[in-house]
Amino acid sequence: MHWQHAYQKWKHFDKLDKELKQQLDNMDEKALEDAFYKPLTFGTGGMRGELGPGTNRMNIYTVRKAAEGLARYLMEKGEEWSAKGIVVAHDSRHMSPEFALETAKVMGAHRIPVTLFTSLRPTPELSFAVRHLGAAAGVVITASHNPPEYNGYKVYNEAGGQVPPDEAEKIIAKVQEVENELTVKVAEKKEMETRGLLRWVDEEVDGPYVQALETIVRRRDVIQEQADRLKIVFTPLHGTSRDLLVRGLDQLGFKHVTVVEEQAQPDPEFSTVESPNPEEHQAFTMAIEYGKRLNADILIGTDPDADRLGVAVKNDQGDYPVLTGNQLGALMLHYLLSKSEKLPDNGVMIKTIVTSEMGRAIADHFGIATIDTLTGFKFIGEKIRQYELSGEHTFLFGYEESYGYLIGDFVRDKDAIQAAIVACEMAAYYKTKGKTLLDALNDLYQQFGYYREDLHSITLKGKEGEEKIRGIMEDFRKNPLDRAGDLRVYAVEDYQTGERTFVKDGQVESINLPRASVVKFLMNDNCWCCLRPSGTEPKMKFYFGVRGETREACNKRLKELKEAVLSRVKVEA
């Protein structure tokens, strides 16, 4: 349908939400086209977009449409299945509580039971709740670390993982069957409560989740030994993690946890930071001020829905450099493997194709297999479920470069609360050795070689932005990278065709992963670069990974590789 037809349908809908109608009336033609030229689609993290009127925006009608599609999908699996119901959670963003309730009301129209949290909760707790309560599915309303004008809709299956591509396609098909998002039927909240179709929870899930955190601790004795000396500063960045993480740290014996008060309260504007993303070092500005004032050992920060964790550690100069996601992942992996009493023979570590190769080197050292997945933690969750059913592997750790980690599989998505617990335990352990996490990281570099990674993103919004992103991907497919300084490309992986092509002889291998618009160039000495459009943001992403025998060699290779790739990209954001 041409965008103007969709716009006219909304404009003349006599029951249109008053606030959305007012916004619609104030939009120019370019804004209207961007709001209506397509429906929101599911990417690596579900449905996500800017708030506002239109089929390409997050609003009560697009949320109802998504919920209607999910309801039809569950009903098609049978009455016994849909009777298990769904669990719904939400974060601190604009319209998150409203979207959570709208989801419940659509389910109520189909007599599908809904369990709804009484207030905002972390995304990983939603994953836990689906499994703990035996629900058929889960939904969390969140846009993770996106700017304030965004919100999102993430769907989880009965295993507690984000729906993988095959399930997502079936749900999307049901969503697309919904002819008019404006007329989706909803039940009344009071009626649902009276009929037992809407149930509210809090401690019923909070308690068991916090109790499960006990299972990921390796050295409780170390925590007790350092309880009076280890100083922790924590910022939830105006999000959902404060109560649950403070409670978990306290239960495990950490005594000196100081919360950054200015960022402790939920705030949909995230008013104290440029971006509520622990990947962005500016998000730690206030935490660093606290750290210097208190002489803290470790600073921890979670994104608004508490599935990503950032960590900063005091160095010899009294500053607090922020670890990268790859660095923290390598530290966690090594610590967990080295402090386990006995590693299973079929143990496995799972990472994404754009995560550092240092993790593979560490896993190899302990005789643990490494499995690569596409970008997006849902693929890691899918592998955990697969191995749980087949018994082929025992899951030990999963991570991605974008600050996502999972230790205990009682959750099937990245979990910043779990990761924060382990990060603080590591800090306590190395403090007993007179070391910081930075010292421990340098020890790993000495043992496994120096690794450096980087990410360059270009924001390209709207219809024009999508066309530019397609052009960049097409250019690198037709004219593949061949060298960068002393690095030579020996193979090109195209995940859209599912083929790995070796440069020397043209030999082709199959890549046993789902199809995706991703191109990766493999180079000598465990170096690589990867191009992919983001599945959740209007961005073109360029990932770089290098290894060298020295820090200087690493830095030189990274500079040359980035120049070789980015010099070919001629677009304006």
Coordinates of C-alpha atoms in Angstrom, one line a residue:
M1 CA 0.0 0.0 0.0
H2 CA 1.3 3.5 -0.9
W3 CA 2.2 5.4 2.3
Q4 CA -0.5 8.0 1.6
H5 CA -3.3 5.4 1.7
A6 CA -2.1 4.3 5.1
Y7 CA -1.9 7.9 6.3
Q8 CA -5.4 8.6 5.1
K9 CA -6.7 5.6 6.9
W10 CA -5.3 6.9 10.2
K11 CA -6.3 10.5 9.6
H12 CA -10.0 9.6 9.1
F13 CA -10.2 7.0 11.9
D14 CA -12.7 8.6 14.2
K15 CA -11.5 6.8 17.3
L16 CA -7.8 7.6 16.9
D17 CA -6.0 8.4 20.1
K18 CA -6.3 12.2 20.7
E19 CA -2.5 12.7 21.4
L20 CA -1.5 10.7 18.3
K21 CA -4.1 12.6 16.2
Q22 CA -2.6 15.9 17.4
Q23 CA 0.9 14.8 16.5
L24 CA -0.3 13.6 13.1
D25 CA -1.8 17.0 12.4
N26 CA 1.6 18.7 13.1
M27 CA 3.7 16.6 10.7
D28 CA 5.0 17.7 7.3
E29 CA 4.9 15.4 4.3
K30 CA 8.5 14.1 4.7
A31 CA 7.8 13.1 8.3
L32 CA 4.5 11.5 7.3
E33 CA 6.1 9.4 4.6
D34 CA 8.7 8.1 7.0
A35 CA 6.0 7.3 9.5
F36 CA 3.8 5.4 7.0
Y37 CA 6.0 4.0 4.2
K38 CA 6.4 0.6 5.9
P39 CA 5.3 -1.4 8.9
L40 CA 7.7 -1.9 11.8
T41 CA 9.4 -5.3 11.4
F42 CA 11.2 -7.8 13.7
G43 CA 15.0 -7.6 13.7
T44 CA 17.7 -9.1 15.9
G45 CA 15.9 -7.7 18.9
G46 CA 12.3 -7.8 17.9
M47 CA 10.2 -4.7 17.0
R48 CA 11.8 -1.4 17.8
G49 CA 11.2 2.2 16.6
E50 CA 10.5 5.8 17.4
L51 CA 7.4 6.7 19.3
G52 CA 4.6 8.5 17.4
P53 CA 1.7 8.0 15.0
G54 CA 2.1 5.8 11.9
T55 CA 2.6 2.2 10.9
N56 CA 6.4 2.7 11.1
R57 CA 6.3 4.0 14.7
M58 CA 5.7 2.5 18.1
N59 CA 2.2 3.4 19.4
I60 CA -0.7 1.6 20.9
Y61 CA -2.0 0.5 17.5
T62 CA 1.3 -1.1 16.2
V63 CA 1.7 -2.7 19.7
R64 CA -1.8 -4.1 19.5
K65 CA -1.1 -5.4 16.0
A66 CA 2.0 -7.2 17.2
A67 CA 0.1 -8.6 20.2
E68 CA -2.7 -9.8 17.9
G69 CA -0.2 -11.6 15.7
L70 CA 1.4 -13.3 18.8
A71 CA -2.1 -14.2 20.1
R72 CA -3.1 -15.8 16.8
Y73 CA 0.3 -17.7 16.7
L74 CA -0.3 -19.1 20.2
M75 CA -3.9 -20.0 19.5
E76 CA -2.9 -21.9 16.3
K77 CA -0.7 -24.1 18.5
G78 CA -3.8 -25.2 20.4
E79 CA -6.0 -24.3 23.3
E80 CA -3.9 -26.3 25.8
W81 CA -0.9 -24.3 24.7
S82 CA -2.4 -20.8 24.7
A83 CA -4.0 -21.6 28.1
K84 CA -0.4 -21.5 29.5
G85 CA -0.6 -17.8 29.0
I86 CA 2.1 -15.2 28.6
V87 CA 4.2 -13.0 30.9
V88 CA 4.6 -9.3 30.2
A89 CA 7.3 -6.9 31.6
H90 CA 8.3 -3.4 30.8
D91 CA 11.1 -0.9 31.4
S92 CA 11.2 2.8 32.3
R93 CA 10.6 4.3 28.9
H94 CA 7.8 6.6 27.7
M95 CA 4.7 4.5 27.1
S96 CA 6.2 1.3 28.4
P97 CA 3.6 0.6 31.1
E98 CA 0.8 1.5 28.6
F99 CA 2.2 -0.8 25.9
A100 CA 2.5 -3.6 28.4
L101 CA -1.2 -3.3 29.4
E102 CA -2.3 -3.0 25.8
T103 CA -0.5 -6.3 25.1
A104 CA -2.4 -7.9 28.0
K105 CA -5.7 -6.5 26.8
V106 CA -5.3 -7.9 23.3
M107 CA -4.5 -11.3 24.8
G108 CA -7.6 -10.9 27.0
A109 CA -9.8 -10.5 24.0
H110 CA -8.6 -14.1 23.0
R111 CA -9.0 -15.4 26.5
I112 CA -5.3 -15.9 26.8
P113 CA -4.1 -15.5 30.5
V114 CA -1.5 -12.8 31.2
T115 CA 0.9 -12.4 34.1
L116 CA 2.0 -8.8 34.4
F117 CA 4.6 -7.3 36.7
T118 CA 3.3 -4.7 39.1
S119 CA 6.1 -2.3 38.1
L120 CA 9.2 -2.1 35.8
R121 CA 11.5 -5.1 35.7
P122 CA 14.8 -6.1 33.9
T123 CA 14.6 -7.9 30.6
P124 CA 16.5 -11.0 32.0
E125 CA 13.9 -11.4 34.7
L126 CA 11.2 -11.6 32.1
S127 CA 13.2 -14.4 30.5
F128 CA 13.5 -16.1 33.9
A129 CA 9.8 -15.6 34.6
V130 CA 8.6 -17.3 31.4
R131 CA 10.5 -20.5 32.4
H132 CA 9.7 -20.2 36.1
L133 CA 6.0 -19.8 35.6
G134 CA 5.7 -22.3 32.7
A135 CA 4.2 -19.7 30.3
A136 CA 3.8 -20.2 26.6
A137 CA 5.6 -17.0 25.7
G138 CA 6.8 -13.7 27.1
V139 CA 6.8 -10.0 26.0
V140 CA 9.0 -7.2 27.3
I141 CA 8.4 -3.6 26.3
T142 CA 11.8 -2.0 26.0
A143 CA 14.1 -0.3 23.6
S144 CA 17.2 -1.3 25.6
H145 CA 19.8 1.5 25.3
N146 CA 18.3 3.4 22.5
P147 CA 17.6 7.2 22.8
P148 CA 14.5 8.4 24.7
E149 CA 12.3 8.8 21.6
Y150 CA 12.4 5.0 21.0
N151 CA 10.5 2.0 22.4
G152 CA 10.3 -1.6 21.5
Y153 CA 8.6 -5.0 21.7
K154 CA 10.5 -8.2 22.3
V155 CA 8.9 -11.6 22.1
Y156 CA 10.2 -14.7 24.0
N157 CA 9.3 -18.3 23.5
E158 CA 8.5 -20.9 26.2
A159 CA 12.2 -21.6 26.7
G160 CA 12.7 -18.0 27.8
G161 CA 14.7 -17.0 24.7
Q162 CA 14.0 -14.3 22.2
V163 CA 12.2 -16.0 19.3
P164 CA 14.6 -17.3 16.7
P165 CA 14.1 -16.6 13.0
D166 CA 11.8 -19.6 12.2
E167 CA 9.4 -18.7 15.0
A168 CA 9.7 -15.0 14.3
E169 CA 8.7 -15.6 10.7
K170 CA 5.6 -17.5 11.8
I171 CA 4.6 -14.7 14.2
I172 CA 5.4 -12.0 11.6
A173 CA 3.1 -13.9 9.2
K174 CA 0.3 -13.7 11.7
V175 CA 1.0 -10.0 12.4
Q176 CA 0.8 -9.4 8.6
E177 CA -2.6 -11.1 8.5
V178 CA -4.0 -8.3 10.7
E179 CA -5.6 -6.1 8.1
N180 CA -6.2 -3.0 10.3
E181 CA -4.1 -2.2 13.3
L182 CA -6.6 0.5 14.3
T183 CA -9.5 -2.0 14.9
V184 CA -7.7 -4.8 16.9
K185 CA -10.1 -5.9 19.7
V186 CA -9.0 -5.4 23.3
A187 CA -10.5 -6.6 26.6
E188 CA -11.1 -4.4 29.6
K189 CA -8.6 -4.6 32.4
K190 CA -11.1 -5.0 35.2
E191 CA -13.0 -7.7 33.3
M192 CA -9.7 -9.6 32.8
E193 CA -8.9 -9.4 36.5
T194 CA -12.4 -10.5 37.5
R195 CA -12.2 -13.5 35.1
G196 CA -8.7 -14.5 36.2
L197 CA -7.2 -13.6 32.9
L198 CA -4.9 -10.9 34.3
R199 CA -2.7 -11.7 37.3
W200 CA -0.1 -9.3 38.9
V201 CA 3.3 -10.5 40.3
D202 CA 6.4 -9.2 41.9
E203 CA 8.0 -11.1 44.8
E204 CA 6.7 -14.4 43.4
V205 CA 9.3 -14.1 40.6
D206 CA 11.8 -11.7 42.3
G207 CA 12.6 -14.0 45.1
P208 CA 13.4 -17.2 43.0
Y209 CA 15.4 -15.1 40.6
V210 CA 17.6 -13.6 43.3
Q211 CA 18.0 -17.1 44.8
A212 CA 19.1 -18.5 41.5
L213 CA 22.0 -15.9 41.4
E214 CA 23.6 -18.0 44.2
T215 CA 24.3 -20.7 41.6
I216 CA 26.7 -18.6 39.5
V217 CA 29.1 -17.7 42.3
R218 CA 32.4 -19.6 42.2
R219 CA 34.2 -18.4 45.3
R220 CA 31.8 -17.3 48.1
D221 CA 34.8 -17.4 50.5
V222 CA 36.6 -14.7 48.5
I223 CA 33.5 -12.4 48.7
Q224 CA 33.4 -12.9 52.5
E225 CA 37.1 -12.3 52.8
Q226 CA 36.9 -9.0 50.9
A227 CA 33.4 -7.9 52.1
D228 CA 34.8 -5.1 54.3
R229 CA 37.4 -3.9 51.8
L230 CA 35.9 -4.1 48.3
K231 CA 34.2 -0.8 47.3
I232 CA 31.6 -0.9 44.5
V233 CA 29.9 2.0 42.8
F234 CA 26.7 1.1 40.8
T235 CA 24.6 3.1 38.4
P236 CA 21.4 1.7 36.9
L237 CA 21.4 4.7 34.4
H238 CA 17.7 5.5 35.2
G239 CA 16.6 2.0 34.4
T240 CA 15.2 -1.2 35.9
S241 CA 18.1 -2.9 37.7
R242 CA 18.6 -1.0 40.9
D243 CA 16.4 -2.9 43.4
L244 CA 17.2 -6.4 42.1
L245 CA 21.0 -5.9 41.7
V246 CA 21.4 -4.2 45.1
R247 CA 19.4 -7.0 46.7
G248 CA 21.5 -9.7 44.9
L249 CA 24.8 -8.1 45.9
D250 CA 23.7 -7.8 49.5
Q251 CA 22.5 -11.4 49.6
L252 CA 25.8 -12.6 48.4
G253 CA 27.7 -10.7 51.0
F254 CA 29.0 -7.5 49.3
K255 CA 28.8 -4.8 51.9
H256 CA 30.1 -1.6 50.3
V257 CA 27.8 -0.9 47.4
T258 CA 27.1 2.8 46.6
V259 CA 24.4 3.6 44.1
V260 CA 24.8 6.8 42.0
E261 CA 21.8 8.6 43.5
E262 CA 21.4 11.0 40.5
Q263 CA 20.8 8.0 38.2
A264 CA 19.0 5.7 40.6
Q265 CA 15.4 6.7 39.8
P266 CA 13.7 5.5 36.6
D267 CA 13.6 8.4 34.1
P268 CA 12.4 7.9 30.5
E269 CA 14.4 11.0 29.4
F270 CA 17.6 9.6 30.8
S271 CA 18.3 13.2 31.7
T272 CA 21.8 12.8 33.2
V273 CA 23.5 11.1 30.2
E274 CA 23.8 11.7 26.5
S275 CA 23.0 8.0 25.9
P276 CA 21.8 5.4 28.5
N277 CA 24.3 2.9 27.1
P278 CA 27.2 1.5 29.2
E279 CA 29.0 1.0 25.9
E280 CA 29.4 4.8 25.7
H281 CA 32.0 5.9 28.2
Q282 CA 30.3 9.2 28.9
A283 CA 27.6 7.1 30.7
F284 CA 30.1 6.5 33.5
T285 CA 30.9 10.2 34.1
M286 CA 28.9 10.4 37.4
A287 CA 30.0 6.9 38.5
I288 CA 33.6 7.9 38.0
E289 CA 33.1 11.0 40.2
Y290 CA 31.7 8.8 42.9
G291 CA 34.5 6.3 42.4
K292 CA 37.2 8.9 42.9
R293 CA 35.5 10.3 45.9
L294 CA 35.1 6.9 47.6
N295 CA 38.3 5.3 46.3
A296 CA 36.1 2.5 44.8
D297 CA 37.7 -0.6 43.3
I298 CA 35.1 -1.2 40.6
L299 CA 32.3 0.7 38.9
I300 CA 29.4 -1.1 37.3
G301 CA 26.6 0.3 35.1
T302 CA 23.6 -1.4 33.5
D303 CA 21.6 -0.2 30.5
P304 CA 17.9 0.7 31.1
D305 CA 16.5 -2.8 30.7
A306 CA 19.5 -4.4 32.5
D307 CA 20.6 -6.8 29.8
R308 CA 24.0 -5.0 29.2
L309 CA 26.7 -4.4 31.7
G310 CA 29.7 -2.0 31.6
V311 CA 32.6 -2.0 34.1
A312 CA 35.2 0.6 34.9
V313 CA 38.2 -0.2 37.1
K314 CA 40.7 2.0 39.0
N315 CA 44.2 2.1 37.5
D316 CA 47.5 3.1 38.9
Q317 CA 46.9 6.8 38.1
G318 CA 43.6 6.8 40.0
D319 CA 41.5 7.0 36.9
Y320 CA 38.7 4.6 35.9
P321 CA 39.1 3.3 32.3
V322 CA 36.0 1.5 31.0
L323 CA 36.6 -2.1 29.9
T324 CA 35.3 -3.0 26.4
G325 CA 32.7 -5.7 26.1
N326 CA 35.3 -8.1 24.6
Q327 CA 37.8 -7.4 27.5
L328 CA 35.2 -8.0 30.2
G329 CA 34.0 -11.1 28.4
A330 CA 37.5 -12.5 28.2
L331 CA 38.1 -11.9 31.9
M332 CA 34.8 -13.5 32.9
L333 CA 35.4 -16.5 30.6
H334 CA 38.9 -17.1 32.0
Y335 CA 37.7 -16.6 35.6
L336 CA 34.7 -18.9 35.3
L337 CA 36.7 -21.7 33.7
S338 CA 39.7 -21.5 35.9
K339 CA 37.6 -21.4 39.1
S340 CA 35.3 -24.2 38.3
E341 CA 35.9 -27.4 40.3
K342 CA 35.5 -29.6 37.3
L343 CA 34.8 -28.7 33.7
P344 CA 32.5 -31.1 31.7
D345 CA 34.1 -32.9 28.8
N346 CA 31.4 -31.6 26.5
G347 CA 31.5 -28.0 27.8
V348 CA 30.9 -25.1 25.3
M349 CA 31.3 -21.4 25.2
I350 CA 29.1 -19.5 22.7
K351 CA 29.9 -16.1 21.1
T352 CA 28.9 -14.2 18.1
I353 CA 30.7 -13.8 14.8
V354 CA 31.7 -10.2 15.7
T355 CA 33.0 -11.0 19.2
S356 CA 36.8 -11.1 19.8
E357 CA 38.7 -14.2 18.9
M358 CA 40.5 -14.0 22.3
G359 CA 37.6 -15.9 23.8
R360 CA 38.2 -18.8 21.5
A361 CA 41.9 -18.9 22.5
I362 CA 41.0 -18.9 26.2
A363 CA 38.4 -21.7 25.7
D364 CA 40.8 -23.8 23.7
H365 CA 43.3 -23.5 26.5
F366 CA 40.8 -25.1 28.9
G367 CA 39.7 -27.7 26.3
I368 CA 36.3 -26.1 25.9
A369 CA 34.6 -25.9 22.5
T370 CA 33.7 -22.5 21.0
I371 CA 30.5 -22.0 18.9
D372 CA 29.9 -18.9 16.8
T373 CA 26.4 -17.5 16.1
L374 CA 25.0 -14.6 14.2
T375 CA 24.9 -11.3 16.0
G376 CA 22.0 -11.1 18.5
F377 CA 21.8 -12.9 21.8
K378 CA 18.7 -14.8 20.7
F379 CA 20.9 -17.0 18.6
I380 CA 23.0 -17.8 21.7
G381 CA 19.8 -18.6 23.6
E382 CA 18.6 -20.8 20.7
K383 CA 21.9 -22.8 20.9
I384 CA 21.5 -23.2 24.7
R385 CA 18.1 -24.8 24.2
Q386 CA 19.3 -27.0 21.4
Y387 CA 22.2 -28.4 23.5
E388 CA 19.9 -28.8 26.5
L389 CA 17.6 -31.0 24.4
S390 CA 20.3 -32.9 22.6
G391 CA 22.8 -33.3 25.4
E392 CA 25.6 -32.6 22.8
H393 CA 27.1 -29.8 24.9
T394 CA 27.0 -28.3 28.3
F395 CA 26.6 -24.5 28.3
L396 CA 29.3 -22.7 30.3
F397 CA 29.3 -19.1 29.1
G398 CA 27.9 -16.9 26.4
Y399 CA 28.8 -13.4 25.4
E400 CA 28.8 -10.8 22.7
E401 CA 31.0 -7.7 22.2
S402 CA 28.1 -5.3 22.9
Y403 CA 28.3 -5.8 26.7
G404 CA 26.0 -8.8 26.8
Y405 CA 26.9 -11.9 29.0
L406 CA 25.2 -15.0 30.4
I407 CA 26.5 -17.3 33.0
G408 CA 23.6 -19.3 34.5
D409 CA 21.2 -20.7 31.9
F410 CA 18.2 -20.1 34.3
V411 CA 18.0 -17.0 32.0
R412 CA 18.1 -17.4 28.2
D413 CA 19.1 -13.9 27.3
K414 CA 22.0 -11.6 28.2
D415 CA 21.8 -10.7 31.9
A416 CA 23.6 -7.7 33.3
I417 CA 22.6 -8.6 36.9
Q418 CA 24.4 -12.0 36.6
A419 CA 27.3 -10.3 34.9
A420 CA 27.6 -7.6 37.6
I421 CA 27.7 -10.3 40.3
V422 CA 30.5 -12.1 38.6
A423 CA 32.4 -8.9 37.8
C424 CA 32.3 -8.0 41.5
E425 CA 33.4 -11.5 42.5
M426 CA 36.3 -11.2 40.1
A427 CA 37.3 -7.9 41.6
A428 CA 37.2 -9.4 45.1
Y429 CA 39.3 -12.4 44.0
Y430 CA 42.0 -10.4 42.3
K431 CA 42.1 -8.0 45.2
T432 CA 43.2 -10.9 47.4
K433 CA 46.1 -11.2 44.9
G434 CA 46.9 -7.5 45.1
K435 CA 45.6 -7.0 41.6
T436 CA 42.9 -5.2 39.7
L437 CA 40.9 -6.4 36.8
L438 CA 43.2 -4.4 34.6
D439 CA 46.2 -6.3 36.0
A440 CA 44.3 -9.6 35.3
L441 CA 43.6 -8.5 31.7
N442 CA 47.3 -7.7 31.1
D443 CA 48.1 -11.2 32.4
L444 CA 45.8 -12.7 29.8
Y445 CA 47.4 -10.6 27.0
Q446 CA 50.8 -11.9 28.1
Q447 CA 49.5 -15.5 27.9
F448 CA 47.3 -15.3 24.8
G449 CA 48.6 -12.4 22.8
Y450 CA 47.2 -8.9 22.4
Y451 CA 43.7 -8.5 21.0
R452 CA 42.0 -5.2 20.0
E453 CA 38.6 -4.7 18.6
D454 CA 36.6 -1.6 17.5
L455 CA 33.2 -0.7 16.1
H456 CA 32.3 2.1 13.8
S457 CA 28.7 3.0 13.2
I458 CA 27.0 5.3 10.8
T459 CA 23.4 6.4 11.5
L460 CA 21.3 6.5 8.4
K461 CA 17.7 7.1 9.2
G462 CA 14.5 6.6 7.1
K463 CA 13.9 5.3 3.6
E464 CA 17.0 7.1 2.2
G465 CA 19.1 5.7 4.9
E466 CA 18.0 2.1 4.1
E467 CA 19.0 2.6 0.5
K468 CA 22.4 3.9 1.4
I469 CA 23.0 0.9 3.7
R470 CA 22.0 -1.5 0.9
G471 CA 24.5 0.3 -1.4
I472 CA 27.3 -0.1 1.0
M473 CA 26.7 -3.8 1.4
E474 CA 26.4 -4.3 -2.3
D475 CA 29.7 -2.5 -3.0
F476 CA 31.6 -4.7 -0.5
R477 CA 30.0 -7.8 -2.0
K478 CA 30.9 -6.9 -5.6
N479 CA 34.4 -5.5 -4.7
P480 CA 35.6 -7.4 -1.6
L481 CA 38.4 -6.2 0.6
D482 CA 41.7 -7.9 -0.2
R483 CA 44.3 -6.3 2.1
A484 CA 45.1 -3.8 4.8
G485 CA 48.7 -3.1 5.7
D486 CA 50.4 -6.4 6.4
L487 CA 47.0 -8.2 6.6
R488 CA 45.8 -10.3 3.7
V489 CA 42.2 -11.5 3.3
Y490 CA 42.2 -15.3 2.9
A491 CA 38.5 -15.9 2.9
V492 CA 35.2 -14.0 2.5
E493 CA 32.1 -15.1 4.4
D494 CA 28.8 -13.9 2.9
Y495 CA 26.0 -14.9 5.4
Q496 CA 23.3 -13.8 2.9
T497 CA 24.3 -16.6 0.5
G498 CA 25.6 -18.9 3.4
E499 CA 29.0 -19.3 1.7
R500 CA 32.6 -19.0 2.7
T501 CA 34.9 -18.4 -0.3
F502 CA 38.7 -18.9 -0.1
V503 CA 40.6 -16.3 -2.0
K504 CA 43.6 -18.5 -3.0
D505 CA 41.8 -21.2 -4.9
G506 CA 38.1 -20.1 -5.0
Q507 CA 37.0 -23.0 -3.0
V508 CA 33.6 -22.6 -1.4
E509 CA 32.3 -23.9 1.9
S510 CA 28.8 -23.7 3.4
I511 CA 28.2 -21.7 6.5
N512 CA 25.8 -23.5 8.8
L513 CA 24.1 -20.4 10.2
P514 CA 20.8 -18.6 9.3
R515 CA 20.9 -16.2 6.3
A516 CA 21.6 -12.6 7.2
S517 CA 22.9 -9.5 5.5
V518 CA 26.4 -9.8 6.8
V519 CA 29.8 -9.9 5.1
K520 CA 33.0 -10.9 7.0
F521 CA 36.6 -10.8 5.8
L522 CA 39.0 -13.3 7.4
M523 CA 42.7 -12.4 7.5
N524 CA 45.9 -13.8 8.7
D525 CA 46.8 -13.9 12.5
N526 CA 43.2 -14.1 13.7
C527 CA 42.4 -10.7 12.3
W528 CA 39.1 -9.9 10.6
C529 CA 36.5 -7.2 9.8
C530 CA 32.7 -7.5 9.4
L531 CA 30.0 -5.4 7.9
R532 CA 26.3 -5.6 8.9
P533 CA 23.3 -3.4 9.1
S534 CA 21.9 -3.2 12.6
G535 CA 18.7 -5.1 13.2
T536 CA 17.4 -2.8 15.9
E537 CA 18.7 0.7 14.9
P538 CA 19.0 2.7 11.6
K539 CA 22.7 2.1 11.5
M540 CA 25.4 0.6 9.3
K541 CA 28.0 -1.2 11.5
F542 CA 31.6 -1.9 10.8
Y543 CA 33.4 -4.3 13.2
F544 CA 37.2 -4.8 13.4
G545 CA 39.3 -7.3 15.2
V546 CA 43.1 -7.7 15.3
R547 CA 45.7 -9.6 17.1
G548 CA 49.4 -8.9 17.6
E549 CA 52.4 -10.0 19.7
T550 CA 52.6 -6.5 21.2
R551 CA 50.1 -3.7 22.1
E552 CA 51.8 -1.4 19.5
A553 CA 51.5 -4.0 16.7
C554 CA 47.8 -4.4 17.5
N555 CA 47.2 -0.6 17.4
K556 CA 49.0 -0.3 14.1
R557 CA 47.0 -3.1 12.5
L558 CA 43.7 -1.8 13.8
K559 CA 44.5 1.7 12.4
E560 CA 45.4 0.3 9.0
L561 CA 42.4 -2.0 8.8
K562 CA 39.9 0.7 9.7
E563 CA 41.4 3.1 7.1
A564 CA 41.2 0.4 4.4
V565 CA 37.5 -0.2 5.0
L566 CA 36.1 3.2 6.0
S567 CA 38.0 5.1 3.2
R568 CA 35.6 3.3 0.8
V569 CA 32.4 4.5 2.5
K570 CA 31.3 7.7 1.0
V571 CA 28.0 8.5 2.7
E572 CA 26.7 11.3 4.9
A573 CA 24.8 10.5 8.0

